[in-house]
């Protein structure tokens, strides 16, 4: 289970880094730059392997969920969305934001490598900046993919599928107010949870029962011809909104010949390549953990040590006995 969780977070970071440089590029430009396909992580912000806000926010979400587990274990009561909101506020500080609440300075916020500003989403920034209390839901009507690209930790720490869905809905609502954005996050969390616990991709998708637009997006992902062509991906959308990102991630995992091929499918389109790459990587990490953890791209991945530590600690938090040592509680205070 620990290796699956590690592969999920590493796969997400690999997809994020693979798509980081080509986000916003047209398909024609991508093909001109990579005539043989996107087979390497292109330099971004000075070097290859750079992560973006997608992985940053995923790590801070995971940190918040670990703290929520500690708080629930030690105090017997917890509202996880409030603890995750505090974590996202710490990320907001790393991006130069000034929250309206007092923020602690312990944990990931203290690592200078996570203070890089890599095209953070305006919706996330504005929603976090407007919040007055931990747990306040976003007052917007956005269904952008920023509500779903960070949801993987909700599935990895949950004890049952309904908890995975609730965590995804409650934490996505912190930044995105549109119900379809929240439902897309719920759907992806449910799929990840099912695969983590042994389901095939088909079974995992069939476990989702949500509104018609979400089910249509999943149906398109599961029935589109399995050629993996960029034109096929673009028929699913650009990934800028949550249900399109969901469809592209699921389709890429479905047609993947191997983990690297699935990531290439996920990023090669004229859209939000890093977010769709990150989400596909989360799913591919659970479906093909050995391939992800052995892949050479891991050697060049920025903040690999942080990703590994957070993944291992998230796995520890997900254990049923929650046998935390004192130093674990110090590292992850329950607030």
C-alpha positions as a LaTeX table, in Angstrom:
\begin{tabular}{lrrr}
\hline
Residue & $x$ (\AA) & $y$ (\AA) & $z$ (\AA) \\
\hline
Unk1 & 0.00 & 0.00 & 0.00 \\
Unk2 & 2.84 & 2.40 & 0.81 \\
Unk3 & 4.45 & 1.83 & $-2.57$ \\
Unk4 & 1.12 & 2.42 & $-4.32$ \\
Unk5 & 0.73 & 5.72 & $-2.49$ \\
Unk6 & 4.31 & 6.67 & $-3.35$ \\
Unk7 & 3.73 & 5.76 & $-7.00$ \\
Unk8 & 0.51 & 7.79 & $-7.08$ \\
Unk9 & 2.22 & 10.97 & $-5.89$ \\
Unk10 & 5.38 & 10.40 & $-7.92$ \\
Unk11 & 3.33 & 9.62 & $-11.03$ \\
Unk12 & 1.41 & 12.83 & $-10.55$ \\
Unk13 & 4.60 & 14.85 & $-10.21$ \\
Unk14 & 6.11 & 13.18 & $-13.29$ \\
Unk15 & 3.05 & 14.03 & $-15.38$ \\
Unk16 & 3.08 & 17.56 & $-14.01$ \\
Unk17 & 6.76 & 18.01 & $-14.93$ \\
Unk18 & 6.26 & 16.44 & $-18.37$ \\
Unk19 & 3.51 & 18.90 & $-19.19$ \\
Unk20 & 4.90 & 21.96 & $-17.40$ \\
Unk21 & 6.73 & 23.56 & $-20.31$ \\
Unk22 & 4.09 & 22.83 & $-22.95$ \\
Unk23 & 1.07 & 24.10 & $-21.03$ \\
Unk24 & $-0.63$ & 26.73 & $-23.21$ \\
Unk25 & 1.18 & 25.44 & $-26.34$ \\
Unk26 & $-0.82$ & 24.60 & $-29.45$ \\
Unk27 & $-0.68$ & 21.04 & $-30.72$ \\
Unk28 & 1.16 & 22.25 & $-33.84$ \\
Unk29 & 3.84 & 23.88 & $-31.68$ \\
Unk30 & 4.20 & 20.74 & $-29.55$ \\
Unk31 & 4.64 & 18.60 & $-32.65$ \\
Unk32 & 7.18 & 20.99 & $-34.13$ \\
Unk33 & 9.22 & 20.95 & $-30.91$ \\
Unk34 & 8.81 & 17.20 & $-30.31$ \\
Unk35 & 8.49 & 15.53 & $-33.72$ \\
Unk36 & 9.00 & 12.10 & $-32.16$ \\
Unk37 & 6.54 & 12.74 & $-29.34$ \\
Unk38 & 6.97 & 14.18 & $-25.85$ \\
Unk39 & 9.41 & 11.54 & $-24.65$ \\
Unk40 & 11.44 & 13.77 & $-22.32$ \\
Unk41 & 10.67 & 16.39 & $-19.67$ \\
Unk42 & 11.53 & 19.67 & $-21.39$ \\
Unk43 & 13.41 & 22.30 & $-19.37$ \\
Unk44 & 11.01 & 24.57 & $-17.50$ \\
Unk45 & 12.05 & 27.53 & $-15.37$ \\
Unk46 & 15.69 & 26.68 & $-15.91$ \\
Unk47 & 15.81 & 22.87 & $-15.78$ \\
Unk48 & 13.89 & 19.70 & $-16.56$ \\
Unk49 & 11.79 & 17.99 & $-13.93$ \\
Unk50 & 10.29 & 21.14 & $-12.48$ \\
Unk51 & 6.99 & 20.70 & $-10.67$ \\
Unk52 & 4.22 & 23.30 & $-10.85$ \\
Unk53 & 1.41 & 24.49 & $-8.63$ \\
Unk54 & $-0.38$ & 21.17 & $-9.30$ \\
Unk55 & 2.16 & 19.15 & $-7.34$ \\
Unk56 & 2.70 & 21.91 & $-4.81$ \\
Unk57 & $-1.00$ & 22.01 & $-3.93$ \\
Unk58 & $-1.22$ & 18.23 & $-3.88$ \\
Unk59 & 1.60 & 18.10 & $-1.33$ \\
Unk60 & 0.02 & 20.78 & 0.86 \\
Unk61 & $-3.34$ & 18.99 & 0.63 \\
Unk62 & $-1.64$ & 15.79 & 1.76 \\
Unk63 & 0.04 & 17.60 & 4.61 \\
Unk64 & $-3.31$ & 19.00 & 5.72 \\
Unk65 & $-4.94$ & 15.58 & 5.62 \\
Unk66 & $-2.14$ & 14.04 & 7.68 \\
Unk67 & $-2.63$ & 16.78 & 10.27 \\
Unk68 & $-6.37$ & 16.14 & 10.21 \\
Unk69 & $-5.80$ & 12.45 & 10.97 \\
Unk70 & $-3.50$ & 13.38 & 13.87 \\
Unk71 & $-6.07$ & 15.80 & 15.25 \\
Unk72 & $-8.93$ & 13.31 & 14.96 \\
Unk73 & $-6.86$ & 10.61 & 16.67 \\
Unk74 & $-5.65$ & 12.83 & 19.51 \\
Unk75 & $-8.77$ & 14.92 & 20.14 \\
Unk76 & $-11.56$ & 12.72 & 18.86 \\
Unk77 & $-13.03$ & 15.46 & 16.68 \\
Unk78 & $-11.95$ & 17.13 & 13.47 \\
Unk79 & $-13.29$ & 18.98 & 10.44 \\
Unk80 & $-10.73$ & 17.89 & 7.82 \\
Unk81 & $-11.69$ & 20.60 & 5.36 \\
Unk82 & $-10.68$ & 23.26 & 7.89 \\
Unk83 & $-7.27$ & 21.66 & 8.43 \\
Unk84 & $-6.74$ & 21.29 & 4.68 \\
Unk85 & $-7.83$ & 24.90 & 4.22 \\
Unk86 & $-5.10$ & 25.95 & 6.67 \\
Unk87 & $-2.62$ & 23.90 & 4.62 \\
Unk88 & $-3.72$ & 25.54 & 1.38 \\
Unk89 & $-3.34$ & 28.91 & 3.05 \\
Unk90 & 0.26 & 27.99 & 3.79 \\
Unk91 & 0.70 & 27.26 & 0.09 \\
Unk92 & $-0.97$ & 30.61 & $-0.65$ \\
Unk93 & 1.70 & 32.28 & 1.47 \\
Unk94 & 4.44 & 30.60 & $-0.57$ \\
Unk95 & 2.95 & 32.24 & $-3.66$ \\
Unk96 & 3.16 & 35.70 & $-2.14$ \\
Unk97 & $-0.39$ & 35.84 & $-0.80$ \\
Unk98 & $-1.44$ & 37.33 & 2.54 \\
Unk99 & $-4.26$ & 35.32 & 4.18 \\
Unk100 & $-6.83$ & 37.01 & 6.38 \\
Unk101 & $-6.19$ & 34.41 & 9.11 \\
Unk102 & $-3.13$ & 33.73 & 11.20 \\
Unk103 & $-1.04$ & 30.98 & 9.57 \\
Unk104 & 1.49 & 28.70 & 11.24 \\
Unk105 & 5.00 & 28.46 & 9.82 \\
Unk106 & 5.68 & 24.75 & 10.47 \\
Unk107 & 5.95 & 22.11 & 7.76 \\
Unk108 & 6.16 & 22.42 & 3.98 \\
Unk109 & 5.82 & 26.19 & 4.13 \\
Unk110 & 9.35 & 26.35 & 5.52 \\
Unk111 & 10.93 & 24.66 & 2.47 \\
Unk112 & 12.23 & 27.31 & 0.07 \\
Unk113 & 11.87 & 24.97 & $-2.91$ \\
Unk114 & 8.10 & 25.11 & $-2.59$ \\
Unk115 & 8.08 & 28.91 & $-2.73$ \\
Unk116 & 8.52 & 28.94 & $-6.49$ \\
Unk117 & 5.65 & 30.54 & $-8.37$ \\
Unk118 & 4.80 & 28.28 & $-11.30$ \\
Unk119 & 1.68 & 29.75 & $-12.93$ \\
Unk120 & $-0.71$ & 29.20 & $-10.00$ \\
Unk121 & $-4.38$ & 29.26 & $-10.88$ \\
Unk122 & $-6.09$ & 32.60 & $-10.41$ \\
Unk123 & $-9.25$ & 30.96 & $-9.04$ \\
Unk124 & $-7.32$ & 29.20 & $-6.27$ \\
Unk125 & $-5.43$ & 32.38 & $-5.40$ \\
Unk126 & $-8.51$ & 34.60 & $-5.33$ \\
Unk127 & $-10.61$ & 32.13 & $-3.35$ \\
Unk128 & $-7.92$ & 31.64 & $-0.72$ \\
Unk129 & $-7.32$ & 35.38 & $-0.51$ \\
Unk130 & $-11.02$ & 36.07 & 0.04 \\
Unk131 & $-11.54$ & 33.52 & 2.83 \\
Unk132 & $-12.03$ & 34.90 & 6.34 \\
Unk133 & $-12.17$ & 31.66 & 8.33 \\
Unk134 & $-10.77$ & 28.17 & 7.94 \\
Unk135 & $-13.34$ & 26.04 & 6.18 \\
Unk136 & $-15.05$ & 28.90 & 4.30 \\
Unk137 & $-16.27$ & 27.67 & 0.93 \\
Unk138 & $-15.42$ & 29.57 & $-2.23$ \\
Unk139 & $-17.81$ & 32.29 & $-3.36$ \\
Unk140 & $-17.37$ & 31.80 & $-7.08$ \\
Unk141 & $-18.89$ & 29.74 & $-9.88$ \\
Unk142 & $-15.70$ & 28.18 & $-11.17$ \\
Unk143 & $-15.29$ & 24.57 & $-12.25$ \\
Unk144 & $-11.67$ & 24.95 & $-13.33$ \\
Unk145 & $-9.35$ & 21.97 & $-13.07$ \\
Unk146 & $-7.68$ & 23.47 & $-9.99$ \\
Unk147 & $-10.48$ & 21.82 & $-8.04$ \\
Unk148 & $-9.48$ & 18.30 & $-9.17$ \\
Unk149 & $-5.73$ & 18.21 & $-9.90$ \\
Unk150 & $-4.89$ & 18.18 & $-6.15$ \\
Unk151 & $-7.50$ & 15.64 & $-5.01$ \\
Unk152 & $-5.43$ & 12.43 & $-4.99$ \\
Unk153 & $-4.49$ & 12.55 & $-1.27$ \\
Unk154 & $-8.20$ & 12.44 & $-0.38$ \\
Unk155 & $-8.43$ & 8.99 & $-1.93$ \\
Unk156 & $-5.14$ & 7.79 & $-0.48$ \\
Unk157 & $-5.92$ & 8.58 & 3.17 \\
Unk158 & $-9.61$ & 7.63 & 3.20 \\
Unk159 & $-10.77$ & 4.55 & 5.08 \\
Unk160 & $-13.75$ & 3.91 & 2.78 \\
Unk161 & $-15.06$ & 5.20 & $-0.56$ \\
Unk162 & $-17.65$ & 7.47 & 0.97 \\
Unk163 & $-15.01$ & 9.22 & 3.05 \\
Unk164 & $-12.88$ & 9.65 & $-0.09$ \\
Unk165 & $-15.83$ & 11.27 & $-1.84$ \\
Unk166 & $-16.67$ & 13.55 & 1.09 \\
Unk167 & $-13.08$ & 14.69 & 1.53 \\
Unk168 & $-12.85$ & 15.44 & $-2.17$ \\
Unk169 & $-16.11$ & 17.40 & $-2.24$ \\
Unk170 & $-15.42$ & 19.38 & 0.94 \\
Unk171 & $-11.84$ & 20.30 & 0.07 \\
Unk172 & $-12.54$ & 21.14 & $-3.57$ \\
Unk173 & $-15.29$ & 23.53 & $-2.42$ \\
Unk174 & $-12.66$ & 25.59 & $-0.63$ \\
Unk175 & $-11.55$ & 27.10 & $-3.93$ \\
Unk176 & $-14.17$ & 26.25 & $-6.56$ \\
Unk177 & $-17.89$ & 26.87 & $-6.13$ \\
Unk178 & $-19.37$ & 25.17 & $-9.19$ \\
Unk179 & $-21.06$ & 21.85 & $-8.41$ \\
Unk180 & $-19.61$ & 20.18 & $-11.52$ \\
Unk181 & $-16.09$ & 21.06 & $-10.44$ \\
Unk182 & $-16.75$ & 19.51 & $-7.05$ \\
Unk183 & $-18.42$ & 16.44 & $-8.59$ \\
Unk184 & $-15.48$ & 15.90 & $-10.93$ \\
Unk185 & $-13.21$ & 15.90 & $-7.88$ \\
Unk186 & $-15.54$ & 13.42 & $-6.16$ \\
Unk187 & $-15.50$ & 11.16 & $-9.23$ \\
Unk188 & $-11.71$ & 11.17 & $-9.51$ \\
Unk189 & $-11.26$ & 10.50 & $-5.80$ \\
Unk190 & $-13.67$ & 7.55 & $-6.01$ \\
Unk191 & $-11.84$ & 6.12 & $-9.02$ \\
Unk192 & $-8.47$ & 6.48 & $-7.32$ \\
Unk193 & $-9.79$ & 4.89 & $-4.12$ \\
Unk194 & $-11.20$ & 1.91 & $-5.98$ \\
Unk195 & $-7.99$ & 1.33 & $-7.94$ \\
Unk196 & $-5.87$ & 1.74 & $-4.80$ \\
Unk197 & $-7.87$ & $-1.09$ & $-3.24$ \\
Unk198 & $-7.55$ & $-3.46$ & $-6.17$ \\
Unk199 & $-10.26$ & $-2.55$ & $-8.68$ \\
Unk200 & $-9.66$ & $-2.48$ & $-12.41$ \\
Unk201 & $-10.14$ & 0.83 & $-14.17$ \\
Unk202 & $-13.47$ & $-0.38$ & $-15.59$ \\
Unk203 & $-14.76$ & $-1.35$ & $-12.15$ \\
Unk204 & $-13.52$ & 1.89 & $-10.63$ \\
Unk205 & $-15.30$ & 4.03 & $-13.22$ \\
Unk206 & $-18.47$ & 1.97 & $-12.84$ \\
Unk207 & $-18.46$ & 2.78 & $-9.11$ \\
Unk208 & $-19.10$ & 6.45 & $-9.89$ \\
Unk209 & $-22.74$ & 7.60 & $-9.82$ \\
Unk210 & $-23.01$ & 11.35 & $-10.25$ \\
Unk211 & $-24.73$ & 13.93 & $-12.44$ \\
Unk212 & $-25.15$ & 13.47 & $-16.17$ \\
Unk213 & $-22.28$ & 15.77 & $-17.29$ \\
Unk214 & $-19.78$ & 13.84 & $-15.16$ \\
Unk215 & $-21.06$ & 10.49 & $-16.38$ \\
Unk216 & $-20.93$ & 11.72 & $-19.98$ \\
Unk217 & $-17.31$ & 12.77 & $-19.53$ \\
Unk218 & $-16.41$ & 9.36 & $-18.12$ \\
Unk219 & $-18.35$ & 7.56 & $-20.84$ \\
Unk220 & $-16.46$ & 9.51 & $-23.49$ \\
Unk221 & $-13.16$ & 8.58 & $-21.85$ \\
Unk222 & $-14.05$ & 4.89 & $-21.72$ \\
Unk223 & $-15.55$ & 4.54 & $-25.22$ \\
Unk224 & $-13.33$ & 6.76 & $-27.39$ \\
Unk225 & $-11.13$ & 4.81 & $-29.81$ \\
Unk226 & $-8.04$ & 3.62 & $-27.95$ \\
Unk227 & $-5.47$ & 4.98 & $-30.39$ \\
Unk228 & $-4.18$ & 7.64 & $-27.99$ \\
Unk229 & $-3.89$ & 10.23 & $-30.76$ \\
Unk230 & $-3.69$ & 13.89 & $-29.73$ \\
Unk231 & $-6.73$ & 14.64 & $-31.88$ \\
Unk232 & $-8.65$ & 12.03 & $-29.89$ \\
Unk233 & $-7.58$ & 13.66 & $-26.63$ \\
Unk234 & $-8.65$ & 17.08 & $-27.88$ \\
Unk235 & $-12.11$ & 15.72 & $-28.61$ \\
Unk236 & $-12.40$ & 15.23 & $-24.85$ \\
Unk237 & $-11.59$ & 18.90 & $-24.25$ \\
Unk238 & $-8.63$ & 20.99 & $-23.20$ \\
Unk239 & $-8.58$ & 20.04 & $-19.55$ \\
Unk240 & $-9.12$ & 23.61 & $-18.43$ \\
Unk241 & $-12.36$ & 22.65 & $-16.67$ \\
Unk242 & $-12.64$ & 19.81 & $-14.20$ \\
Unk243 & $-14.80$ & 17.33 & $-16.12$ \\
Unk244 & $-12.57$ & 17.63 & $-19.20$ \\
Unk245 & $-9.45$ & 17.05 & $-17.11$ \\
Unk246 & $-11.16$ & 14.02 & $-15.58$ \\
Unk247 & $-11.96$ & 12.61 & $-19.01$ \\
Unk248 & $-8.43$ & 13.11 & $-20.35$ \\
Unk249 & $-6.82$ & 11.53 & $-17.28$ \\
Unk250 & $-9.06$ & 8.47 & $-17.40$ \\
Unk251 & $-8.68$ & 8.07 & $-21.17$ \\
Unk252 & $-4.88$ & 8.34 & $-20.95$ \\
Unk253 & $-4.72$ & 5.66 & $-18.28$ \\
Unk254 & $-7.10$ & 3.45 & $-20.24$ \\
Unk255 & $-5.11$ & 3.50 & $-23.49$ \\
Unk256 & $-1.63$ & 3.51 & $-21.95$ \\
Unk257 & 0.76 & 0.85 & $-23.24$ \\
Unk258 & 2.92 & 1.64 & $-20.23$ \\
Unk259 & 3.17 & 4.42 & $-17.67$ \\
Unk260 & 5.36 & 6.69 & $-19.80$ \\
Unk261 & 3.09 & 6.29 & $-22.83$ \\
Unk262 & 0.04 & 7.15 & $-20.74$ \\
Unk263 & 1.70 & 10.35 & $-19.54$ \\
Unk264 & 2.64 & 11.28 & $-23.10$ \\
Unk265 & $-0.97$ & 10.86 & $-24.19$ \\
Unk266 & $-2.14$ & 12.98 & $-21.27$ \\
Unk267 & 0.07 & 15.99 & $-22.04$ \\
Unk268 & 0.07 & 16.08 & $-25.84$ \\
Unk269 & $-2.78$ & 18.44 & $-26.58$ \\
Unk270 & $-3.54$ & 22.15 & $-26.86$ \\
Unk271 & $-4.66$ & 22.59 & $-23.28$ \\
Unk272 & $-3.78$ & 22.33 & $-19.62$ \\
Unk273 & $-1.03$ & 19.78 & $-20.18$ \\
Unk274 & 0.52 & 19.84 & $-16.71$ \\
Unk275 & $-2.79$ & 19.32 & $-14.91$ \\
Unk276 & $-3.98$ & 16.50 & $-17.16$ \\
Unk277 & $-0.51$ & 14.97 & $-16.95$ \\
Unk278 & $-0.54$ & 15.19 & $-13.17$ \\
Unk279 & $-3.96$ & 13.55 & $-12.87$ \\
Unk280 & $-3.14$ & 10.80 & $-15.35$ \\
Unk281 & 0.07 & 10.23 & $-13.41$ \\
Unk282 & $-1.83$ & 9.80 & $-10.15$ \\
Unk283 & $-4.01$ & 7.14 & $-11.76$ \\
Unk284 & $-1.18$ & 5.44 & $-13.63$ \\
Unk285 & 0.82 & 5.32 & $-10.40$ \\
Unk286 & $-1.91$ & 3.17 & $-8.87$ \\
Unk287 & $-2.46$ & 1.04 & $-11.96$ \\
Unk288 & 1.26 & 0.59 & $-12.76$ \\
Unk289 & 3.17 & 1.36 & $-9.56$ \\
Unk290 & 6.29 & $-0.65$ & $-10.41$ \\
Unk291 & 6.71 & 1.10 & $-13.75$ \\
Unk292 & 6.37 & 4.53 & $-12.18$ \\
Unk293 & 8.74 & 3.90 & $-9.30$ \\
Unk294 & 11.40 & 2.47 & $-11.61$ \\
Unk295 & 11.18 & 5.14 & $-14.28$ \\
Unk296 & 14.29 & 7.15 & $-15.05$ \\
Unk297 & 12.34 & 10.42 & $-14.91$ \\
Unk298 & 12.29 & 10.14 & $-11.13$ \\
Unk299 & 16.02 & 10.89 & $-11.02$ \\
Unk300 & 15.44 & 14.38 & $-12.43$ \\
Unk301 & 12.24 & 15.19 & $-10.56$ \\
Unk302 & 12.32 & 18.34 & $-8.46$ \\
Unk303 & 11.52 & 17.89 & $-4.76$ \\
Unk304 & 11.58 & 14.09 & $-5.05$ \\
Unk305 & 12.67 & 13.83 & $-1.42$ \\
Unk306 & 9.67 & 15.87 & $-0.27$ \\
Unk307 & 7.27 & 13.83 & $-2.38$ \\
Unk308 & 8.69 & 10.61 & $-0.99$ \\
Unk309 & 8.46 & 11.78 & 2.63 \\
Unk310 & 4.91 & 13.08 & 2.29 \\
Unk311 & 3.83 & 9.87 & 0.55 \\
Unk312 & 5.32 & 7.66 & 3.26 \\
Unk313 & 3.78 & 9.77 & 6.01 \\
Unk314 & 0.42 & 9.80 & 4.24 \\
Unk315 & 0.58 & 6.01 & 4.13 \\
Unk316 & 1.35 & 5.98 & 7.85 \\
Unk317 & $-1.61$ & 8.28 & 8.53 \\
Unk318 & $-3.88$ & 5.99 & 6.50 \\
Unk319 & $-3.05$ & 2.98 & 8.70 \\
Unk320 & $-5.96$ & 1.84 & 10.82 \\
Unk321 & $-4.04$ & 1.84 & 14.12 \\
Unk322 & $-2.59$ & 5.38 & 13.73 \\
Unk323 & 0.38 & 4.53 & 15.94 \\
Unk324 & 2.04 & 7.93 & 15.72 \\
Unk325 & 5.34 & 8.66 & 17.41 \\
Unk326 & 5.83 & 11.94 & 19.24 \\
Unk327 & 8.09 & 13.29 & 16.49 \\
Unk328 & 5.34 & 12.59 & 13.94 \\
Unk329 & 2.92 & 14.70 & 15.96 \\
Unk330 & 5.49 & 17.49 & 16.18 \\
Unk331 & 5.99 & 17.42 & 12.43 \\
Unk332 & 2.24 & 17.32 & 11.78 \\
Unk333 & 0.49 & 19.30 & 14.50 \\
Unk334 & $-3.27$ & 18.92 & 14.37 \\
Unk335 & $-4.16$ & 22.36 & 13.05 \\
\hline
\end{tabular}
